[in-house]
Coordinates of C-alpha atoms and ligand atoms in Angstrom, one line a residue:
V198 CA 18.8 5.6 9.0
R199 CA 15.9 8.0 9.3
D200 CA 14.2 7.8 5.9
G201 CA 14.3 4.1 5.5
G202 CA 16.7 4.5 2.6
G203 CA 17.3 0.8 1.7
I204 CA 13.8 -0.6 2.5
R205 CA 12.2 -1.6 -0.7
H206 CA 9.4 -4.1 -0.6
D207 CA 8.8 -6.1 -3.8
P208 CA 6.4 -4.0 -6.0
L209 CA 5.2 -6.9 -8.1
P210 CA 2.5 -8.4 -5.7
L211 CA 1.1 -4.9 -5.4
L212 CA 0.1 -4.7 -9.1
P213 CA -2.9 -7.0 -9.1
L214 CA -4.1 -5.3 -5.9
L215 CA -3.9 -1.9 -7.6
G216 CA -5.5 -3.5 -10.6
Q217 CA -8.5 -4.5 -8.5
A218 CA -8.8 -1.0 -7.0
T219 CA -8.7 0.8 -10.3
S220 CA -10.2 0.4 -13.8
H221 CA -8.1 2.4 -16.3
L222 CA -4.6 3.2 -14.8
G223 CA -1.6 1.6 -16.3
L224 CA 0.4 -0.2 -13.6
I225 CA 4.2 -0.4 -13.9
A226 CA 6.7 -2.2 -11.7
T227 CA 10.5 -2.2 -11.9
V228 CA 12.6 -5.3 -12.6
A229 CA 16.4 -5.4 -12.7
T230 CA 17.4 -7.3 -15.8
T231 CA 20.8 -7.9 -14.5
F232 CA 19.5 -10.4 -11.9
Y233 CA 16.0 -11.5 -12.8
P234 CA 15.8 -14.8 -14.7
P235 CA 14.3 -13.9 -18.0
F236 CA 11.9 -16.9 -18.2
L237 CA 10.5 -16.1 -14.8
A238 CA 10.0 -12.5 -15.7
A239 CA 8.2 -13.3 -19.0
R240 CA 5.9 -15.7 -17.2
L241 CA 5.2 -13.4 -14.3
F242 CA 4.3 -10.4 -16.5
S243 CA 2.1 -12.5 -18.8
T244 CA 0.2 -13.6 -15.7
L245 CA 0.1 -10.0 -14.4
D246 CA -1.3 -8.9 -17.8
H247 CA -4.2 -11.3 -17.2
L248 CA -4.7 -10.3 -13.6
T249 CA -4.8 -6.5 -14.5
K250 CA -6.9 -7.1 -17.7
G251 CA -4.2 -5.7 -20.0
R252 CA -2.9 -2.8 -17.9
V253 CA 0.6 -3.9 -16.9
G254 CA 3.9 -2.4 -17.7
I255 CA 7.5 -3.3 -16.9
N256 CA 10.2 -0.8 -16.0
L257 CA 13.6 -2.2 -16.9
V258 CA 16.7 -1.1 -14.9
T259 CA 20.1 -2.7 -14.6
A260 CA 20.6 -2.0 -10.8
T261 CA 23.3 0.1 -9.3
L262 CA 25.5 -0.9 -6.4
H263 CA 28.0 -3.7 -5.8
Q264 CA 26.1 -4.5 -2.6
A265 CA 23.0 -5.2 -4.7
A266 CA 25.0 -7.6 -7.0
Q267 CA 26.4 -9.4 -3.9
N268 CA 22.8 -10.2 -2.8
Y269 CA 22.6 -12.3 -6.0
G270 CA 25.9 -14.1 -5.6
Y271 CA 28.1 -11.9 -7.7
P272 CA 31.3 -10.5 -6.3
Q273 CA 30.5 -7.1 -7.7
Q274 CA 28.2 -5.2 -10.0
F275 CA 28.8 -5.6 -13.7
E276 CA 30.3 -2.6 -15.6
H277 CA 27.7 0.0 -16.6
D278 CA 27.7 -0.4 -20.4
L279 CA 28.0 -4.2 -20.1
R280 CA 24.8 -4.2 -18.0
Y281 CA 23.0 -2.6 -21.0
E282 CA 24.4 -5.3 -23.3
M283 CA 23.0 -7.8 -20.9
A284 CA 19.7 -5.9 -20.7
D285 CA 19.4 -5.9 -24.5
E286 CA 19.9 -9.6 -24.7
W287 CA 17.5 -10.2 -21.8
T288 CA 14.8 -8.1 -23.4
R289 CA 15.2 -9.8 -26.8
L290 CA 14.8 -13.2 -25.0
V291 CA 11.7 -12.2 -23.0
T292 CA 10.2 -10.7 -26.2
E293 CA 10.7 -13.9 -28.1
L294 CA 9.0 -15.8 -25.2
W295 CA 6.0 -13.4 -25.4
D296 CA 5.9 -14.0 -29.1
S297 CA 6.3 -17.8 -28.7
W298 CA 2.5 -18.2 -29.0
E299 CA 1.3 -16.9 -32.3
P300 CA -2.0 -15.0 -32.4
G301 CA -4.8 -17.6 -32.5
A302 CA -2.8 -20.3 -30.7
Y303 CA -5.3 -20.2 -27.8
V304 CA -8.4 -22.0 -29.2
A305 CA -10.5 -23.0 -26.2
D306 CA -13.0 -24.8 -28.5
E307 CA -15.4 -26.7 -26.2
K308 CA -16.9 -28.7 -29.0
S309 CA -13.6 -30.3 -30.2
G310 CA -12.0 -30.1 -26.8
V311 CA -9.0 -28.3 -28.2
L312 CA -7.5 -25.8 -25.8
V313 CA -4.5 -24.7 -27.8
D314 CA -3.3 -25.2 -31.4
H315 CA 0.2 -26.6 -30.8
T316 CA 1.3 -25.8 -34.4
K317 CA 1.1 -22.1 -33.4
I318 CA 3.3 -22.4 -30.3
H319 CA 7.1 -22.6 -30.8
T320 CA 10.3 -23.1 -28.9
I321 CA 12.6 -20.1 -29.1
D322 CA 15.9 -22.0 -28.5
F323 CA 17.6 -18.7 -27.6
E324 CA 21.3 -19.1 -27.1
G325 CA 22.8 -15.8 -26.0
Q326 CA 26.1 -14.7 -24.5
F327 CA 24.5 -14.1 -21.1
Y328 CA 21.1 -15.9 -21.1
S329 CA 19.5 -18.8 -22.9
S330 CA 16.1 -20.3 -22.9
R331 CA 14.3 -23.1 -24.7
G332 CA 10.7 -21.9 -24.5
P333 CA 7.9 -21.7 -25.4
L334 CA 6.3 -19.7 -22.6
N335 CA 4.0 -21.9 -20.6
V336 CA 1.4 -19.2 -20.2
I337 CA -1.5 -18.1 -22.4
P338 CA -0.7 -14.6 -23.8
G339 CA -2.4 -11.8 -21.8
P340 CA -4.7 -9.1 -23.4
Q341 CA -1.6 -7.0 -24.4
R342 CA 0.5 -10.0 -25.3
K343 CA 3.5 -8.3 -23.7
P344 CA 3.7 -5.6 -21.0
V345 CA 4.3 -1.9 -21.9
I346 CA 8.1 -1.6 -21.7
C347 CA 9.5 1.4 -19.8
Q348 CA 13.1 2.5 -19.3
A349 CA 15.1 5.5 -18.1
G350 CA 18.4 5.5 -20.0
G351 CA 20.3 8.7 -19.9
S352 CA 23.9 7.7 -21.0
P353 CA 24.6 6.8 -24.6
A354 CA 24.3 3.0 -23.8
G355 CA 21.1 3.7 -21.8
R356 CA 19.6 5.8 -24.6
A357 CA 20.4 3.1 -27.2
F358 CA 18.7 0.5 -25.1
A359 CA 15.6 2.8 -24.4
A360 CA 15.3 3.7 -28.1
K361 CA 15.5 0.0 -29.2
H362 CA 13.0 -1.4 -26.7
S363 CA 11.0 1.1 -24.7
E364 CA 7.5 2.4 -25.1
I365 CA 7.8 4.8 -22.2
I366 CA 11.1 6.6 -21.6
I367 CA 11.6 8.4 -18.3
A368 CA 14.0 11.2 -18.9
T369 CA 15.8 13.6 -16.7
A370 CA 17.3 16.8 -18.3
T371 CA 18.5 20.0 -16.8
S372 CA 17.1 22.6 -19.2
P373 CA 14.3 23.0 -21.7
D374 CA 16.9 22.8 -24.5
A375 CA 18.4 19.6 -23.0
M376 CA 14.9 18.1 -23.0
K377 CA 14.4 18.9 -26.6
E378 CA 17.8 17.5 -27.5
Y379 CA 17.0 14.3 -25.5
R380 CA 13.7 13.8 -27.3
E381 CA 15.1 14.4 -30.7
D382 CA 18.0 12.1 -30.1
I383 CA 15.8 9.3 -28.9
R384 CA 13.4 9.7 -31.9
Q385 CA 16.4 9.6 -34.3
R386 CA 17.7 6.5 -32.6
M387 CA 14.3 4.8 -32.8
I388 CA 14.2 5.5 -36.6
G389 CA 17.7 3.9 -36.7
Y390 CA 16.2 0.7 -35.1
G391 CA 13.4 0.7 -37.6
R392 CA 10.8 1.9 -35.1
D393 CA 8.2 4.6 -35.6
P394 CA 9.2 7.4 -33.1
D395 CA 5.5 7.9 -32.2
D396 CA 5.5 4.4 -30.7
A397 CA 7.2 5.7 -27.6
K398 CA 6.3 8.4 -25.1
I399 CA 9.2 10.4 -23.6
L400 CA 8.3 11.7 -20.2
F401 CA 10.4 14.3 -18.4
L402 CA 10.7 14.1 -14.6
V403 CA 9.3 17.2 -12.9
S404 CA 8.3 18.1 -9.4
P405 CA 5.9 20.9 -9.3
T406 CA 5.2 23.0 -6.2
V407 CA 1.6 24.2 -6.3
G408 CA 0.1 26.8 -3.9
D409 CA -2.7 29.3 -3.6
T410 CA -0.5 32.1 -4.7
D411 CA 2.8 32.2 -6.6
A412 CA 4.5 33.6 -3.5
S413 CA 3.2 31.0 -1.1
A414 CA 4.2 28.2 -3.4
R415 CA 7.7 29.7 -3.6
E416 CA 7.9 30.0 0.1
R417 CA 7.0 26.3 0.6
L418 CA 9.6 25.2 -1.8
D419 CA 12.3 27.4 -0.2
T420 CA 11.3 25.9 3.2
A421 CA 11.5 22.4 1.9
L422 CA 14.9 23.0 0.2
A423 CA 16.3 24.5 3.5
A424 CA 15.2 21.5 5.4
Q425 CA 16.8 19.3 2.8
A426 CA 20.1 21.2 3.0
A427 CA 20.0 20.9 6.7
D428 CA 19.6 17.1 6.4
M429 CA 22.9 16.8 4.6
D430 CA 23.4 13.1 5.5
A431 CA 20.2 12.0 3.9
K432 CA 20.9 13.8 0.6
L433 CA 24.5 12.6 0.5
A434 CA 23.3 9.0 1.1
G435 CA 20.9 9.4 -1.9
M436 CA 23.6 10.8 -4.1
S437 CA 26.0 8.1 -3.0
Y438 CA 23.4 5.5 -4.1
V439 CA 23.0 7.1 -7.5
T440 CA 26.7 7.4 -8.2
G441 CA 27.7 4.2 -6.4
K442 CA 30.4 6.2 -4.6
D443 CA 30.7 7.1 -0.9
L444 CA 30.3 10.9 -1.0
S445 CA 30.9 11.3 2.7
K446 CA 34.6 11.1 1.7
F447 CA 34.3 14.1 -0.7
D448 CA 35.0 17.8 0.3
L449 CA 31.7 19.6 0.6
D450 CA 33.1 22.9 -0.6
E451 CA 35.1 21.8 -3.6
P452 CA 33.5 21.7 -7.1
F453 CA 32.0 18.2 -7.2
D454 CA 33.4 15.7 -9.7
P455 CA 32.9 12.0 -8.9
G456 CA 34.7 11.0 -12.2
Q457 CA 33.3 8.1 -14.2
V458 CA 30.9 6.1 -12.0
N459 CA 29.4 2.6 -12.3
G460 CA 25.9 3.7 -11.0
H461 CA 23.5 6.0 -12.9
R462 CA 26.2 7.4 -15.1
S463 CA 24.2 10.2 -16.8
S464 CA 22.9 11.5 -13.5
A465 CA 26.5 11.7 -12.2
E466 CA 27.6 13.6 -15.3
E467 CA 24.8 16.1 -14.7
Y468 CA 26.2 16.7 -11.2
T469 CA 29.6 17.4 -12.7
K470 CA 28.3 19.6 -15.5
A471 CA 26.5 21.8 -12.9
K472 CA 30.0 22.9 -11.7
K473 CA 28.7 23.3 -8.2
T474 CA 30.1 22.3 -4.9
L475 CA 28.7 19.2 -3.2
R476 CA 27.1 21.5 -0.5
E477 CA 25.4 23.6 -3.3
L478 CA 24.1 20.4 -5.0
V479 CA 22.8 19.0 -1.8
S480 CA 20.8 22.2 -1.1
S481 CA 19.3 22.5 -4.6
N482 CA 16.1 20.8 -5.7
S483 CA 16.6 17.1 -5.5
V484 CA 14.8 16.6 -8.8
S485 CA 17.4 18.4 -11.0
T486 CA 15.0 19.3 -13.7
G487 CA 16.3 22.7 -14.5
V488 CA 12.7 23.9 -14.9
D489 CA 10.9 26.0 -12.4
L490 CA 7.3 24.7 -11.9
V491 CA 6.4 26.7 -8.8
G492 CA 3.2 28.7 -8.3
T493 CA -0.6 28.6 -8.6
P494 CA -2.1 25.8 -10.8
E495 CA -2.4 28.4 -13.6
T496 CA 1.2 29.5 -13.4
V497 CA 2.5 25.9 -13.4
A498 CA 0.1 25.0 -16.2
D499 CA 1.4 28.0 -18.3
T500 CA 5.0 26.8 -17.9
M501 CA 4.2 23.2 -18.6
E502 CA 2.4 24.2 -21.8
E503 CA 5.2 26.4 -23.0
L504 CA 7.8 23.7 -22.2
M505 CA 5.9 21.0 -24.0
D506 CA 5.6 23.3 -27.1
H507 CA 9.3 23.8 -26.9
I508 CA 10.2 20.1 -26.4
G509 CA 7.7 18.9 -29.1
G510 CA 5.8 16.3 -26.9
D511 CA 5.0 13.9 -25.2
G512 CA 4.5 14.5 -21.5
F513 CA 5.8 14.7 -17.9
L514 CA 6.3 12.3 -15.1
I515 CA 5.4 14.0 -11.8
I516 CA 7.5 12.9 -8.9
L517 CA 6.5 14.3 -5.5
P518 CA 6.7 13.5 -1.8
V519 CA 3.9 10.9 -1.5
T520 CA 1.5 12.7 0.8
R521 CA -2.3 13.2 0.5
R522 CA -1.7 17.0 0.3
H523 CA 0.8 16.8 -2.6
I524 CA -1.4 14.3 -4.5
A525 CA -4.5 16.4 -4.0
E526 CA -2.7 19.5 -5.2
I527 CA -2.0 17.8 -8.5
T528 CA -5.2 15.9 -8.9
D529 CA -7.6 18.6 -7.7
G530 CA -5.5 21.7 -8.3
L531 CA -3.3 21.4 -11.4
A532 CA -5.1 18.6 -13.3
P533 CA -8.4 20.5 -13.7
V534 CA -6.5 23.5 -15.2
L535 CA -4.6 21.3 -17.6
R536 CA -7.8 19.4 -18.5
K537 CA -9.7 22.7 -19.2
R538 CA -6.9 23.6 -21.7
G539 CA -7.1 20.2 -23.4
L540 CA -3.6 19.4 -22.3
I541 CA -4.6 16.2 -20.5
R542 CA -7.5 14.0 -21.4
S543 CA -10.8 13.7 -19.6
E544 CA -11.5 10.0 -20.5
Y545 CA -9.8 6.8 -21.5
T546 CA -10.8 5.5 -24.9
G547 CA -8.9 2.2 -25.0
A548 CA -9.2 -1.0 -23.1
T549 CA -5.5 -1.7 -22.5
F550 CA -2.6 0.3 -21.0
R551 CA -0.9 0.4 -24.4
E552 CA -3.9 1.6 -26.3
N553 CA -4.5 4.4 -23.8
L554 CA -0.8 5.3 -23.7
L555 CA -0.6 5.8 -27.5
A556 CA -4.0 7.4 -27.9
F557 CA -3.1 10.8 -26.5
Ligands
FMN87 C1 12.8 8.0 -11.3 C2 13.9 7.1 -11.6 C3 13.9 5.9 -10.9 C4 14.9 4.9 -11.0 N1 14.9 3.8 -10.3 C5 15.9 2.9 -10.5 C6 15.8 1.6 -9.8 O1 15.0 1.4 -8.9 N2 16.9 0.8 -10.0 C7 17.9 1.0 -10.9 O2 18.7 0.2 -11.0 N3 17.9 2.2 -11.6 C8 16.9 3.1 -11.4 N4 16.9 4.2 -12.1 C9 18.1 4.5 -13.0 C10 17.9 4.3 -14.5 O3 17.7 2.9 -14.7 C11 19.1 4.7 -15.2 O4 20.3 4.0 -14.7 C12 19.4 6.2 -15.0 O5 18.2 6.9 -15.5 C13 20.6 6.7 -15.6 O6 20.8 6.3 -17.0 P1 22.1 5.6 -17.4 O7 22.2 4.3 -16.7 O8 21.9 5.4 -18.9 O9 23.2 6.5 -17.1 C14 15.9 5.2 -12.0 C15 15.9 6.4 -12.7 C16 14.9 7.3 -12.5 C17 14.9 8.5 -13.4

């Protein structure tokens, strides 16, 4: 293994460290609802909300592979849509725990010596099909009371879950029209769940390639894609992870169709819809965004602006190789151009992650 594919340190202890080193950024870590005991997650994220002074978020996923499930003592991974039913119940339970302290329950009155008003703290007595918990949470609510909830559902079950619970939705779509459709679908679903659609930000995954000239940026991307195509094994391993199928057993030059998968179902469907061979898929941009963000900061900013006008809002999530060069190209190249146009903000007005998220 050359790229350390399976090495994934636990991101949660990193959050307070990042909180110490920054003052405004929202800090999100991923938790797999399928395996994480809900009470522990609720307590942990309340504590992290204190430690980051109200800047924590939780990204809810359901995990992918049978091998992952086996680490937690299950013979195999649960079926894709069932995982979302479990995730829904999990999220309702942790939300009840975060609400088990009413506002004003924490009194801390030195004169009377009263720390908490017990009449404002309640058991939840949650009895679900998959999870149960007595409650209340044994932690004082943090500045946000609950973390910002993030999710990346693409399948119908995933979209329903995201629309019901999420405040940030990470979306992948293969064309500007597909992005618009995705956003409108999620907003409609949110209304169906009695939510204000403006209470969630839908962020489309993009991977810009920024350069001094349009031609040099294009050349860099072409070189990177050629290197990726040459390293077929690494790309196949990545796609095998996403689909949950061993793609080394598939013909590279046949149109690729993995059938229904138990992994990231919507991503697998995008591969099939592309009607490409596995070899062609492997040599195309690994972030299958269907949008071309390649060129000078001005060129990329033009396209981002046009795209956002077409989609209707809310923003992008930039995914890049994590190198100082790539980060500097965004922060010192692209960001100033976007800021000059008023497309990104120049200051934070709120104190908490949620306030800042919803302010722009
Ligand atoms: C950038 C990104 C990172 C993701 N990371 C994880 C992860 O670490 N664990 C996981 O189980 N799923 C992860 N997912 C998968 C999503 O939770 C979800 O399964 C996927 O977007 C497909 O949606 P679907 O399950 O509704 O088909 C990630 C998705 C995206 C877009």
